[in-house]
Coordinates of C-alpha atoms and ligand atoms in Angstrom, one line a residue:
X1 CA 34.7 -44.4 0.9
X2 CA 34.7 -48.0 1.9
X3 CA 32.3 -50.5 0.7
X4 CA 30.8 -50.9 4.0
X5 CA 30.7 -47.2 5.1
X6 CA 29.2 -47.2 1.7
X7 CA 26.4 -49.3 2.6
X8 CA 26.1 -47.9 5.8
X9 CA 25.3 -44.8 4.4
X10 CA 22.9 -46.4 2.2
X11 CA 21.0 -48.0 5.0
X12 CA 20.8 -44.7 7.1
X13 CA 19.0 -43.2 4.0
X14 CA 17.1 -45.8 3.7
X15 CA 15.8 -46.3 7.5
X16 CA 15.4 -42.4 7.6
X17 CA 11.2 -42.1 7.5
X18 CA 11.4 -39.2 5.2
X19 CA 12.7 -38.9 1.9
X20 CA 13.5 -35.4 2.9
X21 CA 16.0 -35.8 5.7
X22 CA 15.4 -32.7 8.4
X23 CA 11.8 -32.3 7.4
X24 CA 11.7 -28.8 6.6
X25 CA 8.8 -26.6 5.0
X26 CA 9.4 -25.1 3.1
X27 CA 11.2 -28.1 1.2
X28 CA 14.6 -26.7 0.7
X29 CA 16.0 -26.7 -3.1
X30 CA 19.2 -29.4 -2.2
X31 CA 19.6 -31.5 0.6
X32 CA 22.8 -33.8 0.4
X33 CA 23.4 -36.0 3.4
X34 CA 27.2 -36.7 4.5
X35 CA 28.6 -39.3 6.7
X36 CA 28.8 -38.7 10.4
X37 CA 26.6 -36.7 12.8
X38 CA 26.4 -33.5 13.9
X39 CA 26.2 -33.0 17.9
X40 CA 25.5 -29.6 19.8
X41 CA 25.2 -29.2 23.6
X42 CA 23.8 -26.7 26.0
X43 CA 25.4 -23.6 26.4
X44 CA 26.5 -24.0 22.7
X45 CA 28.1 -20.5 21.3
X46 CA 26.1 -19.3 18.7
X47 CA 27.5 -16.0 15.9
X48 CA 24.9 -14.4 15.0
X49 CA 25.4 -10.7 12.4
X50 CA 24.3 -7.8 13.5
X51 CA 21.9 -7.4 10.8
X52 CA 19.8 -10.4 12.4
X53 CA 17.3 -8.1 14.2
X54 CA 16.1 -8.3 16.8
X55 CA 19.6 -9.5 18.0
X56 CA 18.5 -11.0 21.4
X57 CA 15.5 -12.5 20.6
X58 CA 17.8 -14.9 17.9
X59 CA 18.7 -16.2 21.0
X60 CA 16.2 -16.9 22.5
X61 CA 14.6 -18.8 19.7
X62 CA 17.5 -20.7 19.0
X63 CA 17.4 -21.7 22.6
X64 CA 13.6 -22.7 22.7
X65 CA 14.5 -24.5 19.4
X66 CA 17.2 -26.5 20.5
X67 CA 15.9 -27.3 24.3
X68 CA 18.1 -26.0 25.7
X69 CA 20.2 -22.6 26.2
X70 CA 22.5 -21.1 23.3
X71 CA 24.5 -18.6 23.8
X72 CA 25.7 -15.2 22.0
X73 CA 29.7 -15.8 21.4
X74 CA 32.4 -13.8 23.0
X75 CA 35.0 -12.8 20.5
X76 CA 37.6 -15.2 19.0
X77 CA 35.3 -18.0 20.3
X78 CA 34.5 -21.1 18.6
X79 CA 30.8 -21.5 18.3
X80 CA 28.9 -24.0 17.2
X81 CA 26.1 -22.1 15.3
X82 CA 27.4 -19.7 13.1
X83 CA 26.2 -17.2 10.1
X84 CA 28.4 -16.2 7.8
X85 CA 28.9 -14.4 4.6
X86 CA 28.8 -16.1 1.3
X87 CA 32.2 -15.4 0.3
X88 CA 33.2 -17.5 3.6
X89 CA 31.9 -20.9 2.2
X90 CA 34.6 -23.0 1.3
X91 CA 34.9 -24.4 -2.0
X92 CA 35.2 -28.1 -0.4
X93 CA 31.9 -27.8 0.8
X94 CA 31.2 -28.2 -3.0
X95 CA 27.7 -26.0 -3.0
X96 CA 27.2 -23.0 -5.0
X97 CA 27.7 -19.5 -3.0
X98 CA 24.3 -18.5 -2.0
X99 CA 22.3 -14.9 -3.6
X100 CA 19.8 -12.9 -2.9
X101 CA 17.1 -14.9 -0.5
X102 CA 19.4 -18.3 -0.9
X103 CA 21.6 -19.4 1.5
X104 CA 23.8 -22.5 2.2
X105 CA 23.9 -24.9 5.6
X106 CA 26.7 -26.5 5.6
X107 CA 26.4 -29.5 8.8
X108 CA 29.4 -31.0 9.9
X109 CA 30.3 -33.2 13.4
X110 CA 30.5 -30.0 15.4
X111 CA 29.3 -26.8 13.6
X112 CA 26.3 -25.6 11.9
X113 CA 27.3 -22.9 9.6
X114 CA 24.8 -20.8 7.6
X115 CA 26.1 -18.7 5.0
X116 CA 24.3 -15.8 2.7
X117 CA 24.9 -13.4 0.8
X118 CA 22.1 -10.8 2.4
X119 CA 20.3 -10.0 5.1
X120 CA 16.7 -11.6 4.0
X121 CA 18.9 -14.7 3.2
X122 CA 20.4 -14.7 6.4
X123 CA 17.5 -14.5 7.7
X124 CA 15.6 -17.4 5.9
X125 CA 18.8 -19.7 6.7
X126 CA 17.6 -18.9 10.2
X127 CA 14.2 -20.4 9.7
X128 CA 15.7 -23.5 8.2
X129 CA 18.1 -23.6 11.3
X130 CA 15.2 -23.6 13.9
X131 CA 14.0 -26.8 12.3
X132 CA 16.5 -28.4 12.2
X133 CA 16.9 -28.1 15.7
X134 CA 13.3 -28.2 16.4
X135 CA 13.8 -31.8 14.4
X136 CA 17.0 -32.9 15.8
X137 CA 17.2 -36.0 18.3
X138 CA 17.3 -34.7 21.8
X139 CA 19.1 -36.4 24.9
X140 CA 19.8 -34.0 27.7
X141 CA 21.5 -31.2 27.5
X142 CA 22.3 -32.1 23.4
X143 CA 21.2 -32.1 19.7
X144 CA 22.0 -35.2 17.5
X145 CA 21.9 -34.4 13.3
X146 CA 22.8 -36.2 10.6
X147 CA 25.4 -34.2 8.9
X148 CA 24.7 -33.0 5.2
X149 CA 24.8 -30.0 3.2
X150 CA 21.5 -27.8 2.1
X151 CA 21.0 -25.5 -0.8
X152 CA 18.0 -23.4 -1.2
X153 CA 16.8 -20.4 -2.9
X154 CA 13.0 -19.5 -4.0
X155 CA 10.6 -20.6 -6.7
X156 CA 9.0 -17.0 -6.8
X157 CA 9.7 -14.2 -5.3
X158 CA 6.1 -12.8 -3.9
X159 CA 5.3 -15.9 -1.1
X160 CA 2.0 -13.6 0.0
X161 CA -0.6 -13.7 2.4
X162 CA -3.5 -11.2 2.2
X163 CA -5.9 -10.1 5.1
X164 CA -9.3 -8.5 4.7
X165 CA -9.6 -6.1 7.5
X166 CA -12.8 -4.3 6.8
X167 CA -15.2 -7.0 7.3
X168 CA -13.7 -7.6 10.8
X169 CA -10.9 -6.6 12.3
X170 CA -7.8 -8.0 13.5
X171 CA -5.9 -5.7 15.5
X172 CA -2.2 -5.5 16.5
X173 CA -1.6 -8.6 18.3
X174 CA -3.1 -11.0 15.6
X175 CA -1.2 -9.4 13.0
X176 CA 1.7 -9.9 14.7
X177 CA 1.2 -13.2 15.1
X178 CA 0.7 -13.8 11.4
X179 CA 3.6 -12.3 10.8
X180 CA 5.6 -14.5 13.3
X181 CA 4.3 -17.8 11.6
X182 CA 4.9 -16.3 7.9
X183 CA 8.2 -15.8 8.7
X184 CA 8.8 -19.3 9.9
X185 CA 7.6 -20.3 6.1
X186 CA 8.8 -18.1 4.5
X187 CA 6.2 -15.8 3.8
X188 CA 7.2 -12.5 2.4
X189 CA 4.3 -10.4 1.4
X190 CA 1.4 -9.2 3.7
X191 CA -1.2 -7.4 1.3
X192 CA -3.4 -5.7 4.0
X193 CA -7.3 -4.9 2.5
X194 CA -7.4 -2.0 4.7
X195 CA -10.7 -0.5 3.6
X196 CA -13.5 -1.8 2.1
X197 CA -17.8 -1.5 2.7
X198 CA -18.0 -2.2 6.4
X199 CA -15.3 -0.3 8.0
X200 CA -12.2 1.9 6.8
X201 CA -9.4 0.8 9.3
X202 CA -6.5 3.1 8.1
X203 CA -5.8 6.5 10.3
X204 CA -5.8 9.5 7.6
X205 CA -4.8 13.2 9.6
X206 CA -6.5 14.6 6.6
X207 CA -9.7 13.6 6.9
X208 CA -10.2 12.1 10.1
X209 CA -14.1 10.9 10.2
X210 CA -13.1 8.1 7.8
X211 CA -12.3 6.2 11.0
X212 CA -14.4 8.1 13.9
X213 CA -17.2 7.7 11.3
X214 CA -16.2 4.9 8.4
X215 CA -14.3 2.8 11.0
X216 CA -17.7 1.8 12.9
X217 CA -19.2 -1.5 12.8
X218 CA -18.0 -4.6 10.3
X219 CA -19.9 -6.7 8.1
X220 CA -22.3 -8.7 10.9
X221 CA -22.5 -5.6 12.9
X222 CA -24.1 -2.2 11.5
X223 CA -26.1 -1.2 14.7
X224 CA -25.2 2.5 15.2
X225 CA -23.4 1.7 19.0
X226 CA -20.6 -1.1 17.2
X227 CA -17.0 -0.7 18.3
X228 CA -15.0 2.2 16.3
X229 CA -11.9 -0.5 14.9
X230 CA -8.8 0.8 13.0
X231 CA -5.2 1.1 12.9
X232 CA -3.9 4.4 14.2
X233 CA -0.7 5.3 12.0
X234 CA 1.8 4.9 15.0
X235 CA 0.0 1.3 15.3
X236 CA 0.5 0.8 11.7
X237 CA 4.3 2.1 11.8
X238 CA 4.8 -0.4 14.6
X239 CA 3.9 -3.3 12.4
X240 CA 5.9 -1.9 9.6
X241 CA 8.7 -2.5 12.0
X242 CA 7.5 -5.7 13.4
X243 CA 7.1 -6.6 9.8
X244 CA 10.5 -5.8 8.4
X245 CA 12.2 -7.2 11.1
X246 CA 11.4 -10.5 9.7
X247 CA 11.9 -9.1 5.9
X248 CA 8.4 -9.5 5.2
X249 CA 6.8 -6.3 3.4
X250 CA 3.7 -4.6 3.6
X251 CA 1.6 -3.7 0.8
X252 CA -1.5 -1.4 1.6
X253 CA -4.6 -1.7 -0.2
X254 CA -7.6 1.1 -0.4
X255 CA -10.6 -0.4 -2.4
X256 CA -11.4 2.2 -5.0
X257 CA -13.9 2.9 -7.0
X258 CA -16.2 0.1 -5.4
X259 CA -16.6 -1.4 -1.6
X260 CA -16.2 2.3 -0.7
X261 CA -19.0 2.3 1.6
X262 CA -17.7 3.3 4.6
X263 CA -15.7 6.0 3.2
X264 CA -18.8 7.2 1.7
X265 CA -20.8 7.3 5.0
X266 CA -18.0 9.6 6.2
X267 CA -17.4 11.8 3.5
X268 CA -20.6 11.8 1.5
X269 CA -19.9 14.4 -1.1
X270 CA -18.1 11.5 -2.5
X271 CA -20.7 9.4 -3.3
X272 CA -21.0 7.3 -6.9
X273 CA -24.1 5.1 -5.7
X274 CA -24.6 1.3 -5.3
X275 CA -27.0 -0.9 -4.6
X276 CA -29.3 -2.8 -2.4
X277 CA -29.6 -6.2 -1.9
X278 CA -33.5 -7.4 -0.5
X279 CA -32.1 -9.5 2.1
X280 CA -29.6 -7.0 3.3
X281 CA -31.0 -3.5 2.5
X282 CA -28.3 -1.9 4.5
X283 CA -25.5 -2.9 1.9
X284 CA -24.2 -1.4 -0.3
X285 CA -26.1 1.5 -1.2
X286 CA -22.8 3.9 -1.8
X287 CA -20.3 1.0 -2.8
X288 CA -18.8 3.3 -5.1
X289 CA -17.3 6.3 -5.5
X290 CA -18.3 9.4 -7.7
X291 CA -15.3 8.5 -10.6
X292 CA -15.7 12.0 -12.1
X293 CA -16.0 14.4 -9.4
X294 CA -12.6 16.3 -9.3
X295 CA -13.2 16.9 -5.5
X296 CA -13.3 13.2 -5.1
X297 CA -9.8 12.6 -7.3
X298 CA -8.5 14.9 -5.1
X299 CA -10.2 13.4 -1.9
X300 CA -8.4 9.8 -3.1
X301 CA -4.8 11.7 -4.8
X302 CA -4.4 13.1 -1.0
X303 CA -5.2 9.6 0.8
X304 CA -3.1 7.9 -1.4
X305 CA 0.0 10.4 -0.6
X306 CA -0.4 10.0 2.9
X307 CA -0.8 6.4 2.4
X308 CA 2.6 6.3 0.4
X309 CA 4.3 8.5 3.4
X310 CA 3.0 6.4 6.4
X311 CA 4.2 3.1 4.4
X312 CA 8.1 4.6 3.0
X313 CA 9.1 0.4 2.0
X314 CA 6.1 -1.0 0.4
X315 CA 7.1 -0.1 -3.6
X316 CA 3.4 -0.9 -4.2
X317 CA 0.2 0.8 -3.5
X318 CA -3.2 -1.7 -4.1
X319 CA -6.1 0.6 -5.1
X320 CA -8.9 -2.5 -5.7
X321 CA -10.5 -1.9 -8.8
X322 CA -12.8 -4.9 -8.2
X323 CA -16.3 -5.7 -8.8
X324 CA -17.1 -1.8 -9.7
X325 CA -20.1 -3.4 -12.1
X326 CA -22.2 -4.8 -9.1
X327 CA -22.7 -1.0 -8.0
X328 CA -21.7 1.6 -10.7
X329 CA -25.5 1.8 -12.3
X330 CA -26.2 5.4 -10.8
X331 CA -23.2 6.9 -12.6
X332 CA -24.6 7.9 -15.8
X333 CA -27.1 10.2 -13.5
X334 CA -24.0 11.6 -11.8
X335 CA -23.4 15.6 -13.5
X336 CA -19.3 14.6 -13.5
X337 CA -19.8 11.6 -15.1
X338 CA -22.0 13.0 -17.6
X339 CA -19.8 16.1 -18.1
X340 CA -16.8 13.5 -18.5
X341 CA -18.5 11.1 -21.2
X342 CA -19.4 14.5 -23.0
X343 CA -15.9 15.4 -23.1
X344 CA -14.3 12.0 -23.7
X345 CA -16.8 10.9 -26.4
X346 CA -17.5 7.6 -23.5
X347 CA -20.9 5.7 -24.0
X348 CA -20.0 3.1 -21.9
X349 CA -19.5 1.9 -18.5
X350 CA -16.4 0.1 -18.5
X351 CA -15.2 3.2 -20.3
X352 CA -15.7 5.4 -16.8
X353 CA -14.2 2.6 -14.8
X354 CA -11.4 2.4 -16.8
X355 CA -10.6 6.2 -17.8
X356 CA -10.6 6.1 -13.4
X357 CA -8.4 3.4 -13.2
X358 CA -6.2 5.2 -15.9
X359 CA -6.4 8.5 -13.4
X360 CA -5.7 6.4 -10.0
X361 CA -2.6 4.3 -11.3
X362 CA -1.1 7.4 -13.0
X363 CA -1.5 9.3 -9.2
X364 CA 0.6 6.2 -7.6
X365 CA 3.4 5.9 -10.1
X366 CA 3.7 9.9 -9.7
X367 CA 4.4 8.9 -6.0
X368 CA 6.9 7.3 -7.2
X369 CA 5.3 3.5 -6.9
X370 CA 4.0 0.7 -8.6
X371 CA -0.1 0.3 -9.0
X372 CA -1.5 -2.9 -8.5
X373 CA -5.0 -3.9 -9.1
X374 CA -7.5 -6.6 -8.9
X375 CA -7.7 -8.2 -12.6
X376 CA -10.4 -6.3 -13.3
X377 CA -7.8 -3.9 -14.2
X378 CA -5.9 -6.5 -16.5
X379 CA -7.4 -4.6 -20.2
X380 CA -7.6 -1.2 -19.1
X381 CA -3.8 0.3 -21.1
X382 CA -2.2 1.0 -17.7
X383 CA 2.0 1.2 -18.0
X384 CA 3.1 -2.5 -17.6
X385 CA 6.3 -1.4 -15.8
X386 CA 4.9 0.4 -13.4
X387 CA 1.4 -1.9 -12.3
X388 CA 1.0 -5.6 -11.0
X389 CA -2.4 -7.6 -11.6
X390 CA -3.4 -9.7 -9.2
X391 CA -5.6 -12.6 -10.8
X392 CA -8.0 -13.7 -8.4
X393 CA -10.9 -15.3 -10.8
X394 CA -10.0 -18.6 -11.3
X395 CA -12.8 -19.7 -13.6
X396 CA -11.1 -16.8 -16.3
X397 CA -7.7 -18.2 -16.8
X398 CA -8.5 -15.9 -20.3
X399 CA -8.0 -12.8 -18.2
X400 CA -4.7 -13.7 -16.6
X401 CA -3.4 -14.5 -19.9
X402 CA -4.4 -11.1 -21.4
X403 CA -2.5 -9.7 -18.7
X404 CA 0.3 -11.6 -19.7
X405 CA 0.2 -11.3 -23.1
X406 CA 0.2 -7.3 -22.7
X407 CA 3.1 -7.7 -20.6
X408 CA 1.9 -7.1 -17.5
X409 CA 3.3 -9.1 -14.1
X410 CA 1.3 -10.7 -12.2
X411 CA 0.5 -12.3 -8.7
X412 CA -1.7 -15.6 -8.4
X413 CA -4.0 -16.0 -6.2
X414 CA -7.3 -17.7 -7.7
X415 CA -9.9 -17.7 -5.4
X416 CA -9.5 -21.9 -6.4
X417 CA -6.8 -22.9 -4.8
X418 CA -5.8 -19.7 -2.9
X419 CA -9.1 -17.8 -1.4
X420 CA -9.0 -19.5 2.5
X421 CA -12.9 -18.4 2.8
X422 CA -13.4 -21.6 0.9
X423 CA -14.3 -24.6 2.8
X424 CA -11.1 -26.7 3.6
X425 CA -13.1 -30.0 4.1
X426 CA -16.3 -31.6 2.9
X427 CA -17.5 -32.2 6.4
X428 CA -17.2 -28.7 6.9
X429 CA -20.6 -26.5 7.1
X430 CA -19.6 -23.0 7.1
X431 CA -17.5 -20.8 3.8
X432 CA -17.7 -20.8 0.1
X433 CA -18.0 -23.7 -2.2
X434 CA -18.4 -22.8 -6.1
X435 CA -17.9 -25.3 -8.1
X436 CA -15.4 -26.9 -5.5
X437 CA -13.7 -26.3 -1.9
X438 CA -9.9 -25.4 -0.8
X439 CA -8.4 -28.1 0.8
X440 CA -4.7 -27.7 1.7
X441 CA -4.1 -30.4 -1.6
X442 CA -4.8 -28.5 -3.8
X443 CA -3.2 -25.5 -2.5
X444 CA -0.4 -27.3 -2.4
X445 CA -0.3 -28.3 -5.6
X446 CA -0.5 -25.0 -6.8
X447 CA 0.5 -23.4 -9.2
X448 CA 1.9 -26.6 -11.9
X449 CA -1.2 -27.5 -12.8
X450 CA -2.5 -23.9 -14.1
X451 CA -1.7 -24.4 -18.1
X452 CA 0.2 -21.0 -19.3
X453 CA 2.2 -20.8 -22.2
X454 CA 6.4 -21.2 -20.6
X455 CA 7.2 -17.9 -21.7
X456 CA 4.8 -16.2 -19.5
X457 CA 6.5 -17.4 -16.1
X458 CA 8.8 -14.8 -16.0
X459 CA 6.6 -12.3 -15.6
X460 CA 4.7 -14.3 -12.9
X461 CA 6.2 -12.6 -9.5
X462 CA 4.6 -15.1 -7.3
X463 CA 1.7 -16.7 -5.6
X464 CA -0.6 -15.3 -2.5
X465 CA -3.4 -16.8 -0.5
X466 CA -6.1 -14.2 0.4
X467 CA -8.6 -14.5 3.5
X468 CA -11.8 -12.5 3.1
X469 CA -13.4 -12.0 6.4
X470 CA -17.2 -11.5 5.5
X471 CA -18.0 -15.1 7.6
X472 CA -15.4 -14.6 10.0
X473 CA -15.9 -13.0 12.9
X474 CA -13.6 -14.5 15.6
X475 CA -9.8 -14.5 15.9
X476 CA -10.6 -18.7 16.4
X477 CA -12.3 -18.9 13.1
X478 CA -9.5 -16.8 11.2
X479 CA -7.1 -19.1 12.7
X480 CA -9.0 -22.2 11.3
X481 CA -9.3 -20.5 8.4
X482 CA -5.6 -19.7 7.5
X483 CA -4.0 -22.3 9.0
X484 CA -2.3 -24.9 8.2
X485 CA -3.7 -24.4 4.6
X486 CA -1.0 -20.7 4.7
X487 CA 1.7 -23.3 5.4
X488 CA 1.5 -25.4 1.7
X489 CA 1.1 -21.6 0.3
X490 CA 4.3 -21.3 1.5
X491 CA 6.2 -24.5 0.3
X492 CA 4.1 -24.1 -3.2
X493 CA 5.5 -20.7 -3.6
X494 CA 9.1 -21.3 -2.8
X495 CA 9.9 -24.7 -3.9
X496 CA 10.3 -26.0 -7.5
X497 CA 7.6 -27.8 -8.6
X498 CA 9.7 -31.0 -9.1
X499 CA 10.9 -31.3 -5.7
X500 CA 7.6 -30.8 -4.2
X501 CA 6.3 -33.7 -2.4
X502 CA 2.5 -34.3 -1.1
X503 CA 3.3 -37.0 0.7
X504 CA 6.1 -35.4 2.9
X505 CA 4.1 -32.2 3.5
X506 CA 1.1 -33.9 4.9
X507 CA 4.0 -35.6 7.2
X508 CA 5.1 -32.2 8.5
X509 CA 1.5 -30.7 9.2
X510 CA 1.1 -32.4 12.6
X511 CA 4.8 -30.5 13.7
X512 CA 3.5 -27.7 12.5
X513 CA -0.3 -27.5 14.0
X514 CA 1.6 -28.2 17.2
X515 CA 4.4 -25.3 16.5
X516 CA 1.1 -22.9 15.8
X517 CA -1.0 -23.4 18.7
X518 CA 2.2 -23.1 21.1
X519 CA 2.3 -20.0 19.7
X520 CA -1.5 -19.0 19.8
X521 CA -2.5 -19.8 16.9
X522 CA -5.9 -22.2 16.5
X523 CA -4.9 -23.8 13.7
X524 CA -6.9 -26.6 12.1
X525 CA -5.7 -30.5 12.1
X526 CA -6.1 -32.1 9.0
X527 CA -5.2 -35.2 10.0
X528 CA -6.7 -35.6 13.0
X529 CA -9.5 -33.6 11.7
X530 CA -10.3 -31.1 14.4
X531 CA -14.1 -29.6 15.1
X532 CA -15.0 -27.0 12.6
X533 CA -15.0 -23.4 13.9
X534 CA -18.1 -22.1 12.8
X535 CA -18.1 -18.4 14.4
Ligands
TNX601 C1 -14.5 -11.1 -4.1 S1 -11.6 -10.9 -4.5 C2 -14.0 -10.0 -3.6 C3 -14.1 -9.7 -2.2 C4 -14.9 -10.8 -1.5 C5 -14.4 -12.1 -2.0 C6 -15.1 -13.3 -1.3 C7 -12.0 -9.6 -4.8 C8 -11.0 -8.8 -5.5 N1 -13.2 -9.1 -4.4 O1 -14.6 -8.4 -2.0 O2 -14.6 -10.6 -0.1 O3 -14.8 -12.2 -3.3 O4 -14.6 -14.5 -1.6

């Protein structure tokens, strides 16, 4: 290279306003810039593979991306976008073949070439892509790049998002949603809290009044004429589909043995007790169910099958375990209990809770799947290989590492920095402070500064943000809620800690906000610091 093309180089890096070239979130692993620049006009051919589904909507989106209209190639012709197989990236490009969720974009003066070596990488190449052109200088009719090279693969590789359900309801078109904007940061988990105390939204053929009778009213509405809300299952099989199409999978989760409420109201037989609070006597007084009963471990063994059946790709049932102490204190009266503790020898509690959690896990690995739990469940002997803890209370980093050091793997999500009914802003009125707030910093930042012994990060599978929906009644204020703070979930979960950049991020977030509400989302500005959504 000549001296001055040399410096010329130099002094494009330099002028460019980001340190990160094409401003992509998440950050991608490598960026190296080349000389030149990259330009691609309307009408542009594009090759797309036929596992990119849904084929013509690539298209489209490409199209809205770039300004103006892409097309799908005809054979043999040259096209300007193109994704390709791993094995087809030439060595000259100097990058290492892409694997698994990786890919390569190689940019050169006329072509944008993705290569990978799968169809989830494929697809998260696409992501990438859409920036690029999203970021690309426009003059009509054409995209301007610099040319360069980008390497990427993921940090972990559960990037989750989880949605409480019960407490209000979402529906079909909001999820969807959600699931269009985790795909554009590469989100791959949706952990849906189907049931819970105010409202069991899962259809079950087998017992049918847990929705005509457990799916009425949420947590700020009990009266006795609130809406009926739930997923039917040919509702929740669309969303499967809706779901993989954008390789994100769906993990179900039925709260057992506590926030069983509503379940309870339907089926009472199954009752364990709870309690009553003074200001709310309406809540909870059957949070749990009867652990013992064998009519009730039959009751759960058959909503867990059909569970399994209706979701064929999760790998995972979620079967709670949470907060079981806050409404387990009419067990010992319970005959079944009694008769249990008799025969086990149990004096305890936490014994019952556990022996049940023993029972539950054992019925979903026997369906062929892996248990996960609430970290509650962290001491209680279960098969390592066969259940995931998710550790949710920050302020007990002890429990997490006993769930490491018994060799169990784990998901993060601490309700500090991951739990989005936290309050994102000081100025803010309404959601959770203990001890601190959740702004998008600090979630960001996530997970590098949690101190765990180097060993243990294998067996960390990933990060996931959780939005409990107890104050949040309105689509609006779930929006607010989520986003953009879902967005640095997404960069903190796939990029390497040392390549992660506050700075930059914040930079990105007004793009983004912008990308959101065009697509109907209400996000929150950070920057610009919109109005709080209270309701
Ligand atoms: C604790 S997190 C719960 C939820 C609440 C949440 C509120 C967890 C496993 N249980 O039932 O909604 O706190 O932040």
């Amino acid at each position: 290279m000549s001296t001055l093309r040399a410096i010329g180089l130099l002094f494009f890096c330099l002028t460019t306003l980001s340190a990160q070239p094409y401003a992509i979130t998440p950050k991608p692993a490598e960026i190296r810039l080349d000389e030149g620049k990259c330009t691609i006009g309307s009408g542009a051919f594009v090759h797309a593979r036929d596992t990119m589904d849904p084929r013509a909507s690539i298209f489209a989106k490409l199209s809205e991306a770039a300004g103006f209209a892409l097309k799908m190639a005809p054979a043999d012709a040259s096209c300007a976008i193109q994704f390709l197989s791993a094995d087809m990236l030439a060595s000259s490009s100097k990058a290492t073949k892409p694997q698994g969720e990786g890919y390569v974009i190689w940019i050169r003066e006329t072509t944008i070439n993705a290569y990978a070596a799968t169809p989830a990488g494929h697809f998260n190449a696409q992501q990438t892509v859409l920036q690029l052109l999203e970021g690309a200088k426009k003059t009509k009719g054409s995209l301007t790049l610099p040319c360069g090279l980008i390497e990427d693969s993921p940090r972990f590789a559960w990037r989750g998002f989880m949605l409480d359900e019960s407490r209000h309801f979402t529906g079909v078109d909001g999820v969807k949603r959600i699931l269009d904007a985790m795909a554009r940061y590469k989100l791959n988990r949706f952990h849906w809290h189907l049931t819970d105390s105010p409202g069991w939204r899962i259809e079950i053929k087998k017992y049918p009044k847990l929705t005509s009778i457990g799916g009425r009213g949420s947590e700020t509405n009990r009266s006795p004429d609130a809406p009926v809300e739930f997923y039917t299952q040919e509702q929740i099989r669309e969303i499967l589909a809706y779901a993989k199409e954008r390789h994100i999978t769906v993990i179900p989760e039925i709260d057992m043995p506590g926030h069983a409420d509503a379940a309870v109201l339907a089926y009472p037989e199954h009752d364990g007790g709870g309690f009553t609070k003074k200001d709310a006597p309406d809540k909870w007084p059957h949070f749990t169910f009867n652990p013992a009963k064998p009519e009730t471990l039959a009751f759960l063994k058959d909503i867990l099958t059909e569970v399994s059946q209706l979701f064929p790709d999760a790998g995972v049932i979620h079967f709670g375990g949470d907060e079981v102490h806050f409404g387990w204190k009419k067990w010992p009266e319970l005959p079944e209990v009694q008769a249990l503790m008799k025969r086990e020898g149990f004096t305890e509690l936490p014994e019952i809770e556990r022996w049940f959690n023993q029972k539950i896990a054992s019925d979903i690995n026997e369906l062929g799947l892996t248990a996960a739990g609430w970290d509650e469940i962290a001491d209680d002997g279960l098969d390592v290989e066969k259940t995931l803890v998710f550790w949710w209370r920050h302020d007990k980093v002890n429990v997490l590492q006993q769930a490491l050091e018994s060799g169990h793997q784990v998901v993060l999500c601490p309700r500090r920095p991951l739990y989005f009914d936290f309050l994102q802003d000081e100025s803010h009125k309404v959601g959770r402070r203990w001890g601190g707030i959740v702004p998008i910093e600090d979630t960001y930042r996530f997970p590098d500064s949690l101190e765990i012994d180097a060993k243990f990060w294998p067996q960390v599978q990933g990060l996931q943000a959780c939005l409990w929906t107890e104050a949040a009644a309105t689509q609006a204020r779930r929006d607010f809620l989520t986003w953009p703070r879902l967005i640095a979930v997404g960069e903190a979960s796939w990029t390497a800690a040392d390549n992660k950049d506050l700075d930059e991020f914040m930079g990105i977030i007004p793009r983004e906000v912008a990308w959101l509400r065009a697509h109907g989302i209400a996000a929150w500005d950070p920057i610009e610091k919109s109005p709080e959504v209270t309701e």
